[in-house]
Amino acid sequence: MRNIILIGFMGAGKTAVGNRLSKKLGYEYIDTDQYIEEKEGMTISNIFAEKGEEYFRNLETSVIKEWMLREKPTIFSTGGGMPLRRENAELLKELGVVVYLKAMADTIYDRVKGDTKRPLLQCDNPKQKIIDLLEIRNPKYEAACDFVVCVDNKDIQTVAGEVTKLL
Ligand code: S3P
């Protein structure tokens, strides 16, 4: 039983699919952002606003290192930026099977529009920001993963089923 790590852009469904998978497979479940918020006693938005993105990115690297010491099989839902640092991508592959939940910009925009909890999308034109970030990030997600699952037009159950079949 290897750990499963879900990576992908904001709104790809990493948290919802991770939750579903942990119930389906009986694995423990950790959501990166929630873990960091509890550890710091602050929301992600406040961490970005008060301590800066670099501080948050360093926290992401340090929590992956903590997870390397865990023994129980676990599903990890990562924050959308976590696998972008090469060091993190390498650590995540060591941690377990990395699955990229891949979504098109339209799918992402539909899911995150109106959201106020994602600091990177609090801008005048979030749709364009998604398109721009996705172009930069997609090759990095592809390089960081063992498998890709496309999530457009699929519900959580279907995506979780597809991930299970890869194992
Ligand atoms: C981020 C994604 C967020 C959160 C932070 C930064 C990113 O997580 O970690 O706002 O850089 O893509 P979700 O992917 O769970 O929204």
mmCIF file of C-alpha atoms and ligand atoms in Angstrom:
data_model
loop_
_atom_site.group_PDB
_atom_site.id
_atom_site.type_symbol
_atom_site.label_atom_id
_atom_site.label_comp_id
_atom_site.label_asym_id
_atom_site.label_seq_id
_atom_site.Cartn_x
_atom_site.Cartn_y
_atom_site.Cartn_z
ATOM 1 C CA MET A 1 0.000 0.000 0.000
ATOM 2 C CA ARG A 2 1.756 3.128 -1.213
ATOM 3 C CA ASN A 3 0.808 6.678 -0.355
ATOM 4 C CA ILE A 4 -1.160 8.508 -3.022
ATOM 5 C CA ILE A 5 -0.437 12.162 -3.747
ATOM 6 C CA LEU A 6 -2.910 14.236 -5.736
ATOM 7 C CA ILE A 7 -1.458 17.235 -7.542
ATOM 8 C CA GLY A 8 -2.972 19.752 -9.939
ATOM 9 C CA PHE A 9 -4.264 23.267 -10.349
ATOM 10 C CA MET A 10 -6.576 25.004 -7.870
ATOM 11 C CA GLY A 11 -10.126 23.747 -8.317
ATOM 12 C CA ALA A 12 -9.110 20.468 -9.986
ATOM 13 C CA GLY A 13 -10.851 18.566 -7.167
ATOM 14 C CA LYS A 14 -7.814 17.344 -5.205
ATOM 15 C CA THR A 15 -9.513 17.790 -1.826
ATOM 16 C CA ALA A 16 -12.877 16.288 -2.798
ATOM 17 C CA VAL A 17 -11.301 13.356 -4.653
ATOM 18 C CA GLY A 18 -8.755 12.816 -1.856
ATOM 19 C CA ASN A 19 -11.518 12.630 0.730
ATOM 20 C CA ARG A 20 -13.478 10.167 -1.370
ATOM 21 C CA LEU A 21 -10.410 7.997 -2.000
ATOM 22 C CA SER A 22 -9.461 7.835 1.657
ATOM 23 C CA LYS A 23 -12.931 6.492 2.503
ATOM 24 C CA LYS A 24 -12.947 4.110 -0.439
ATOM 25 C CA LEU A 25 -9.475 2.673 0.280
ATOM 26 C CA GLY A 26 -9.416 3.063 4.086
ATOM 27 C CA TYR A 27 -6.284 5.229 3.940
ATOM 28 C CA GLU A 28 -5.604 8.173 6.206
ATOM 29 C CA TYR A 29 -6.142 11.570 4.629
ATOM 30 C CA ILE A 30 -4.133 14.792 4.769
ATOM 31 C CA ASP A 31 -4.997 18.029 3.003
ATOM 32 C CA THR A 32 -1.837 20.134 2.697
ATOM 33 C CA ASP A 33 -3.467 23.530 3.039
ATOM 34 C CA GLN A 34 -5.486 22.465 6.070
ATOM 35 C CA TYR A 35 -2.356 20.921 7.626
ATOM 36 C CA ILE A 36 -0.414 24.150 7.115
ATOM 37 C CA GLU A 37 -3.264 26.298 8.428
ATOM 38 C CA GLU A 38 -3.447 24.197 11.610
ATOM 39 C CA LYS A 39 0.321 24.170 12.056
ATOM 40 C CA GLU A 40 0.595 27.951 11.664
ATOM 41 C CA GLY A 41 -2.703 28.837 13.335
ATOM 42 C CA MET A 42 -3.470 31.092 10.355
ATOM 43 C CA THR A 43 -5.449 30.875 7.132
ATOM 44 C CA ILE A 44 -3.590 30.528 3.825
ATOM 45 C CA SER A 45 -4.808 34.018 2.862
ATOM 46 C CA ASN A 46 -3.336 35.494 6.042
ATOM 47 C CA ILE A 47 -0.063 33.633 5.622
ATOM 48 C CA PHE A 48 0.276 35.081 2.088
ATOM 49 C CA ALA A 49 -0.752 38.564 3.243
ATOM 50 C CA GLU A 50 1.320 38.752 6.415
ATOM 51 C CA LYS A 51 4.337 36.524 5.752
ATOM 52 C CA GLY A 52 4.471 36.357 1.961
ATOM 53 C CA GLU A 53 4.340 33.646 -0.680
ATOM 54 C CA GLU A 54 7.986 32.607 -0.227
ATOM 55 C CA TYR A 55 7.348 31.838 3.444
ATOM 56 C CA PHE A 56 4.330 29.709 2.450
ATOM 57 C CA ARG A 57 6.378 27.863 -0.200
ATOM 58 C CA ASN A 58 9.058 27.072 2.394
ATOM 59 C CA LEU A 59 6.365 25.692 4.683
ATOM 60 C CA GLU A 60 5.185 23.445 1.842
ATOM 61 C CA THR A 61 8.680 21.971 1.487
ATOM 62 C CA SER A 62 9.053 21.439 5.223
ATOM 63 C CA VAL A 63 5.722 19.628 5.591
ATOM 64 C CA ILE A 64 6.574 17.162 2.800
ATOM 65 C CA LYS A 65 9.739 16.328 4.738
ATOM 66 C CA GLU A 66 7.609 15.677 7.854
ATOM 67 C CA TRP A 67 5.361 13.358 5.879
ATOM 68 C CA MET A 68 8.308 11.225 4.725
ATOM 69 C CA LEU A 69 8.437 9.926 8.312
ATOM 70 C CA ARG A 70 4.801 8.722 8.382
ATOM 71 C CA GLU A 71 4.150 5.009 8.341
ATOM 72 C CA LYS A 72 0.413 4.677 7.682
ATOM 73 C CA PRO A 73 -0.723 4.685 4.046
ATOM 74 C CA THR A 74 -2.086 8.129 3.378
ATOM 75 C CA ILE A 75 -3.784 10.101 0.622
ATOM 76 C CA PHE A 76 -2.325 13.603 0.324
ATOM 77 C CA SER A 77 -4.184 16.425 -1.426
ATOM 78 C CA THR A 78 -1.558 19.026 -2.233
ATOM 79 C CA GLY A 79 -1.933 22.761 -2.759
ATOM 80 C CA GLY A 80 -1.724 23.714 -6.435
ATOM 81 C CA GLY A 81 1.767 25.178 -6.118
ATOM 82 C CA MET A 82 3.380 22.418 -4.100
ATOM 83 C CA PRO A 83 4.924 20.306 -6.913
ATOM 84 C CA LEU A 84 6.296 23.325 -8.800
ATOM 85 C CA ARG A 85 9.587 23.471 -6.891
ATOM 86 C CA ARG A 86 11.840 20.772 -8.245
ATOM 87 C CA GLU A 87 12.842 19.728 -4.729
ATOM 88 C CA ASN A 88 9.183 19.240 -3.793
ATOM 89 C CA ALA A 89 8.435 17.285 -6.964
ATOM 90 C CA GLU A 90 11.308 14.915 -6.193
ATOM 91 C CA LEU A 91 10.227 14.494 -2.570
ATOM 92 C CA LEU A 92 6.613 13.850 -3.574
ATOM 93 C CA LYS A 93 7.671 11.062 -5.943
ATOM 94 C CA GLU A 94 9.623 9.463 -3.113
ATOM 95 C CA LEU A 95 6.589 9.815 -0.856
ATOM 96 C CA GLY A 96 4.299 7.752 -3.094
ATOM 97 C CA VAL A 97 2.349 7.521 -6.344
ATOM 98 C CA VAL A 98 1.763 10.998 -7.737
ATOM 99 C CA VAL A 99 -1.461 11.524 -9.704
ATOM 100 C CA TYR A 100 -2.065 14.743 -11.651
ATOM 101 C CA LEU A 101 -5.736 15.727 -11.744
ATOM 102 C CA LYS A 102 -5.705 17.656 -14.997
ATOM 103 C CA ALA A 103 -8.359 20.254 -15.786
ATOM 104 C CA MET A 104 -8.913 22.778 -18.571
ATOM 105 C CA ALA A 105 -8.948 26.493 -17.730
ATOM 106 C CA ASP A 106 -12.740 26.690 -18.304
ATOM 107 C CA THR A 107 -13.396 23.876 -15.841
ATOM 108 C CA ILE A 108 -11.180 25.525 -13.260
ATOM 109 C CA TYR A 109 -12.731 28.941 -13.737
ATOM 110 C CA ASP A 110 -16.254 27.523 -13.345
ATOM 111 C CA ARG A 111 -15.251 25.910 -10.066
ATOM 112 C CA VAL A 112 -13.287 28.747 -8.469
ATOM 113 C CA LYS A 113 -15.106 31.887 -9.639
ATOM 114 C CA GLY A 114 -16.238 33.922 -6.675
ATOM 115 C CA ASP A 115 -13.807 32.128 -4.357
ATOM 116 C CA THR A 116 -12.093 34.481 -1.901
ATOM 117 C CA LYS A 117 -9.792 31.997 -0.200
ATOM 118 C CA ARG A 118 -7.198 31.606 -2.955
ATOM 119 C CA PRO A 119 -4.865 34.619 -2.813
ATOM 120 C CA LEU A 120 -3.387 34.044 -6.280
ATOM 121 C CA LEU A 121 -6.810 34.454 -7.908
ATOM 122 C CA GLN A 122 -7.802 37.680 -6.132
ATOM 123 C CA CYS A 123 -7.154 39.866 -9.185
ATOM 124 C CA ASP A 124 -9.092 41.814 -11.821
ATOM 125 C CA ASN A 125 -9.126 39.030 -14.382
ATOM 126 C CA PRO A 126 -8.970 35.646 -12.642
ATOM 127 C CA LYS A 127 -9.825 33.786 -15.846
ATOM 128 C CA GLN A 128 -6.761 35.172 -17.643
ATOM 129 C CA LYS A 129 -4.649 34.481 -14.563
ATOM 130 C CA ILE A 130 -5.794 30.848 -14.641
ATOM 131 C CA ILE A 131 -4.933 30.566 -18.350
ATOM 132 C CA ASP A 132 -1.486 32.120 -17.819
ATOM 133 C CA LEU A 133 -0.618 30.113 -14.718
ATOM 134 C CA LEU A 134 -1.868 26.877 -16.279
ATOM 135 C CA GLU A 135 0.385 27.358 -19.284
ATOM 136 C CA ILE A 136 3.416 27.700 -17.031
ATOM 137 C CA ARG A 137 2.382 25.003 -14.598
ATOM 138 C CA ASN A 138 1.008 22.253 -16.822
ATOM 139 C CA PRO A 139 4.439 21.002 -18.009
ATOM 140 C CA LYS A 140 5.644 21.024 -14.419
ATOM 141 C CA TYR A 141 2.653 19.011 -13.211
ATOM 142 C CA GLU A 142 3.174 16.558 -16.087
ATOM 143 C CA ALA A 143 6.833 16.166 -15.151
ATOM 144 C CA ALA A 144 6.073 15.754 -11.453
ATOM 145 C CA CYS A 145 3.484 12.980 -11.793
ATOM 146 C CA ASP A 146 3.408 9.234 -12.356
ATOM 147 C CA PHE A 147 -0.109 9.316 -13.867
ATOM 148 C CA VAL A 148 -2.499 11.876 -15.352
ATOM 149 C CA VAL A 149 -6.281 11.741 -14.850
ATOM 150 C CA CYS A 150 -8.383 14.258 -16.816
ATOM 151 C CA VAL A 151 -11.200 15.619 -14.682
ATOM 152 C CA ASP A 152 -13.198 17.775 -17.132
ATOM 153 C CA ASN A 153 -16.914 16.901 -17.118
ATOM 154 C CA LYS A 154 -16.421 14.141 -14.551
ATOM 155 C CA ASP A 155 -17.864 13.925 -11.047
ATOM 156 C CA ILE A 156 -15.817 13.143 -7.929
ATOM 157 C CA GLN A 157 -16.858 9.502 -7.845
ATOM 158 C CA THR A 158 -15.781 8.933 -11.454
ATOM 159 C CA VAL A 159 -12.395 10.578 -10.913
ATOM 160 C CA ALA A 160 -11.825 8.625 -7.673
ATOM 161 C CA GLY A 161 -12.705 5.412 -9.552
ATOM 162 C CA GLU A 162 -10.184 6.228 -12.287
ATOM 163 C CA VAL A 163 -7.456 6.913 -9.734
ATOM 164 C CA THR A 164 -8.171 3.597 -7.989
ATOM 165 C CA LYS A 165 -7.751 1.700 -11.249
ATOM 166 C CA LEU A 166 -4.203 3.069 -11.613
ATOM 167 C CA LEU A 167 -2.993 1.500 -8.362
HETATM 168 C C1 S3P B 1 -2.086 27.595 -4.476
HETATM 169 C C2 S3P B 1 -3.116 26.706 -4.305
HETATM 170 C C3 S3P B 1 -3.930 26.638 -3.090
HETATM 171 C C4 S3P B 1 -3.111 27.121 -1.880
HETATM 172 C C5 S3P B 1 -2.521 28.464 -2.146
HETATM 173 C C6 S3P B 1 -1.623 28.502 -3.384
HETATM 174 C C7 S3P B 1 -1.349 27.617 -5.768
HETATM 175 O O1 S3P B 1 -4.374 25.306 -2.864
HETATM 176 O O2 S3P B 1 -2.088 26.205 -1.578
HETATM 177 O O3 S3P B 1 -3.592 29.370 -2.306
HETATM 178 O O4 S3P B 1 -0.237 28.164 -5.844
HETATM 179 O O5 S3P B 1 -1.879 27.028 -6.740
HETATM 180 P P1 S3P B 1 -5.540 24.581 -3.757
HETATM 181 O O6 S3P B 1 -4.865 24.025 -4.966
HETATM 182 O O7 S3P B 1 -6.033 23.513 -2.839
HETATM 183 O O8 S3P B 1 -6.545 25.609 -4.060
#
